[in-house]
């Protein structure tokens, strides 16, 4: 097993959103509905260099936003993996107040609605210290062990190492 790359120093969140929760149970019909409708559209707020992702410059205050390219080493070449990442998170039942997924390298990404009418989401890395990280990992781990393929199981291992879960 390869050791995941060292995570960059992700600054702490100014105020954590403790209202984020996974749904206790996710009906297969809900998963199927989301698999058929969820779309990703990148947000310049979560990119240090939005132009290399084909996005307009971000002109607002990023506050404590995590950055895909700076914090999680997500590159424009990784964009092709986003639909598979979304599908992985949905199949694993990582659904609740937002959507979550686990990348192959172990990073947990959170998807938040940008446009509800078009089921459009933007995503960003979850900090290791955020309370939502562990329940997302635990559910993903259980799903990967029971139903996932080898890549899913490796992603769970990488997540455990990166986030230092036991």
Short mmCIF file of C-alpha atoms in Angstrom, two decimals:
data_model
loop_
_atom_site.label_atom_id
_atom_site.label_comp_id
_atom_site.label_asym_id
_atom_site.label_seq_id
_atom_site.Cartn_x
_atom_site.Cartn_y
_atom_site.Cartn_z
CA UNK A 1 0.00 0.00 0.00
CA UNK A 2 1.34 3.42 -0.95
CA UNK A 3 1.52 6.03 1.73
CA UNK A 4 -0.72 9.00 0.85
CA UNK A 5 1.03 12.30 0.25
CA UNK A 6 1.47 14.51 3.28
CA UNK A 7 -1.49 16.80 3.62
CA UNK A 8 -0.75 20.47 3.39
CA UNK A 9 -1.37 22.63 6.39
CA UNK A 10 -5.05 23.38 6.21
CA UNK A 11 -5.95 26.34 8.39
CA UNK A 12 -8.65 25.75 10.99
CA UNK A 13 -12.21 26.78 10.24
CA UNK A 14 -13.27 30.03 11.90
CA UNK A 15 -16.67 28.67 12.89
CA UNK A 16 -17.55 25.05 12.30
CA UNK A 17 -20.98 24.19 10.97
CA UNK A 18 -22.12 21.53 13.41
CA UNK A 19 -25.48 21.24 11.64
CA UNK A 20 -23.99 19.10 8.87
CA UNK A 21 -25.25 15.55 9.17
CA UNK A 22 -25.45 12.35 7.19
CA UNK A 23 -28.97 11.00 6.78
CA UNK A 24 -29.53 8.05 9.12
CA UNK A 25 -30.70 5.93 6.20
CA UNK A 26 -30.71 6.63 2.49
CA UNK A 27 -33.31 4.89 0.36
CA UNK A 28 -32.01 3.23 -2.82
CA UNK A 29 -34.56 5.30 -4.79
CA UNK A 30 -33.02 8.51 -3.42
CA UNK A 31 -29.53 7.35 -4.44
CA UNK A 32 -30.80 6.47 -7.94
CA UNK A 33 -32.54 9.83 -8.26
CA UNK A 34 -29.39 11.74 -7.25
CA UNK A 35 -27.19 9.61 -9.52
CA UNK A 36 -29.34 10.73 -12.42
CA UNK A 37 -29.50 14.42 -11.56
CA UNK A 38 -26.47 15.73 -9.66
CA UNK A 39 -24.15 17.97 -11.68
CA UNK A 40 -20.84 19.53 -10.68
CA UNK A 41 -19.87 23.10 -11.44
CA UNK A 42 -16.61 24.38 -10.02
CA UNK A 43 -16.44 27.38 -7.75
CA UNK A 44 -13.58 29.88 -7.97
CA UNK A 45 -13.97 30.43 -4.23
CA UNK A 46 -12.44 27.01 -3.62
CA UNK A 47 -9.50 27.35 -6.03
CA UNK A 48 -6.31 29.31 -5.36
CA UNK A 49 -5.82 29.54 -9.14
CA UNK A 50 -9.33 29.43 -10.64
CA UNK A 51 -8.14 30.38 -14.14
CA UNK A 52 -6.30 27.07 -14.62
CA UNK A 53 -9.65 25.35 -13.98
CA UNK A 54 -11.35 27.53 -16.59
CA UNK A 55 -13.12 29.62 -13.94
CA UNK A 56 -13.43 33.36 -13.53
CA UNK A 57 -11.24 34.98 -10.87
CA UNK A 58 -12.74 35.03 -7.39
CA UNK A 59 -13.26 38.60 -6.25
CA UNK A 60 -14.85 38.11 -2.84
CA UNK A 61 -13.51 37.25 0.58
CA UNK A 62 -12.64 33.55 0.78
CA UNK A 63 -12.78 33.64 4.54
CA UNK A 64 -11.73 30.23 5.77
CA UNK A 65 -12.71 28.33 2.61
CA UNK A 66 -10.64 25.25 1.83
CA UNK A 67 -8.98 25.23 -1.57
CA UNK A 68 -9.04 22.18 -3.81
CA UNK A 69 -5.75 22.95 -5.53
CA UNK A 70 -3.81 24.28 -2.56
CA UNK A 71 -5.03 22.11 0.30
CA UNK A 72 -5.98 18.82 -1.43
CA UNK A 73 -3.57 19.01 -4.39
CA UNK A 74 -6.50 18.70 -6.80
CA UNK A 75 -5.42 19.69 -10.32
CA UNK A 76 -7.23 20.48 -13.57
CA UNK A 77 -6.26 16.99 -14.79
CA UNK A 78 -8.29 15.57 -11.88
CA UNK A 79 -11.51 17.19 -13.14
CA UNK A 80 -12.33 14.17 -15.29
CA UNK A 81 -12.61 12.10 -12.08
CA UNK A 82 -15.38 14.25 -10.58
CA UNK A 83 -18.39 12.33 -12.00
CA UNK A 84 -16.95 9.04 -10.68
CA UNK A 85 -16.22 10.66 -7.32
CA UNK A 86 -19.80 11.94 -7.07
CA UNK A 87 -21.17 8.51 -8.01
CA UNK A 88 -18.91 6.84 -5.41
CA UNK A 89 -20.19 9.11 -2.64
CA UNK A 90 -23.81 8.63 -3.64
CA UNK A 91 -23.51 4.84 -3.89
CA UNK A 92 -21.89 4.86 -0.43
CA UNK A 93 -24.86 6.80 0.97
CA UNK A 94 -22.82 9.90 1.83
CA UNK A 95 -25.97 11.98 1.65
CA UNK A 96 -27.46 14.34 4.19
CA UNK A 97 -27.47 18.09 4.65
CA UNK A 98 -24.88 18.08 1.81
CA UNK A 99 -23.21 15.38 -0.29
CA UNK A 100 -19.77 13.91 0.39
CA UNK A 101 -17.30 11.67 -1.35
CA UNK A 102 -13.85 10.21 -0.78
CA UNK A 103 -11.22 10.68 -3.48
CA UNK A 104 -8.77 7.94 -4.38
CA UNK A 105 -6.03 9.74 -2.45
CA UNK A 106 -8.20 9.78 0.70
CA UNK A 107 -9.41 13.38 0.73
CA UNK A 108 -13.03 13.83 1.75
CA UNK A 109 -14.86 16.37 -0.41
CA UNK A 110 -18.14 18.01 0.48
CA UNK A 111 -20.62 19.01 -2.21
CA UNK A 112 -22.95 21.89 -1.54
CA UNK A 113 -25.89 22.98 -3.68
CA UNK A 114 -25.12 25.89 -5.98
CA UNK A 115 -28.33 25.71 -8.03
CA UNK A 116 -31.09 23.48 -6.64
CA UNK A 117 -33.26 23.70 -9.77
CA UNK A 118 -30.47 22.22 -11.91
CA UNK A 119 -29.15 19.93 -9.12
CA UNK A 120 -25.83 21.74 -9.47
CA UNK A 121 -23.20 21.36 -6.75
CA UNK A 122 -19.77 22.76 -6.04
CA UNK A 123 -17.27 20.97 -3.85
CA UNK A 124 -14.35 21.53 -1.53
CA UNK A 125 -12.06 19.51 0.74
CA UNK A 126 -13.14 18.74 4.30
CA UNK A 127 -10.61 19.58 7.01
CA UNK A 128 -9.37 16.67 9.12
CA UNK A 129 -10.50 18.44 12.30
CA UNK A 130 -14.08 18.98 11.13
CA UNK A 131 -16.64 16.91 13.04
CA UNK A 132 -18.33 15.68 9.84
CA UNK A 133 -15.12 14.01 8.62
CA UNK A 134 -15.27 10.99 10.91
CA UNK A 135 -18.91 9.99 10.31
CA UNK A 136 -18.35 10.35 6.56
CA UNK A 137 -15.26 8.15 6.80
CA UNK A 138 -17.01 5.54 8.97
CA UNK A 139 -19.96 5.22 6.59
CA UNK A 140 -17.67 5.14 3.56
CA UNK A 141 -15.43 2.55 5.18
CA UNK A 142 -18.37 0.29 5.96
CA UNK A 143 -19.72 0.61 2.43
CA UNK A 144 -16.30 0.08 0.81
CA UNK A 145 -15.65 -3.04 2.88
CA UNK A 146 -19.09 -4.50 2.12
CA UNK A 147 -19.80 -3.34 -1.44
CA UNK A 148 -16.85 -1.42 -2.85
CA UNK A 149 -14.25 -2.48 -5.34
CA UNK A 150 -10.51 -2.50 -4.70
CA UNK A 151 -10.19 1.21 -5.58
CA UNK A 152 -12.91 2.06 -3.04
CA UNK A 153 -11.20 -0.01 -0.34
CA UNK A 154 -7.86 1.66 -1.11
CA UNK A 155 -9.53 5.09 -0.92
CA UNK A 156 -10.84 4.17 2.53
CA UNK A 157 -7.33 3.12 3.61
CA UNK A 158 -5.87 6.35 2.25
CA UNK A 159 -8.58 8.36 4.02
CA UNK A 160 -7.83 6.66 7.33
CA UNK A 161 -4.13 7.48 6.97
CA UNK A 162 -4.63 11.05 5.74
CA UNK A 163 -7.21 11.97 8.40
CA UNK A 164 -5.53 9.79 11.02
CA UNK A 165 -8.62 7.69 11.75
CA UNK A 166 -8.18 4.39 13.54
#
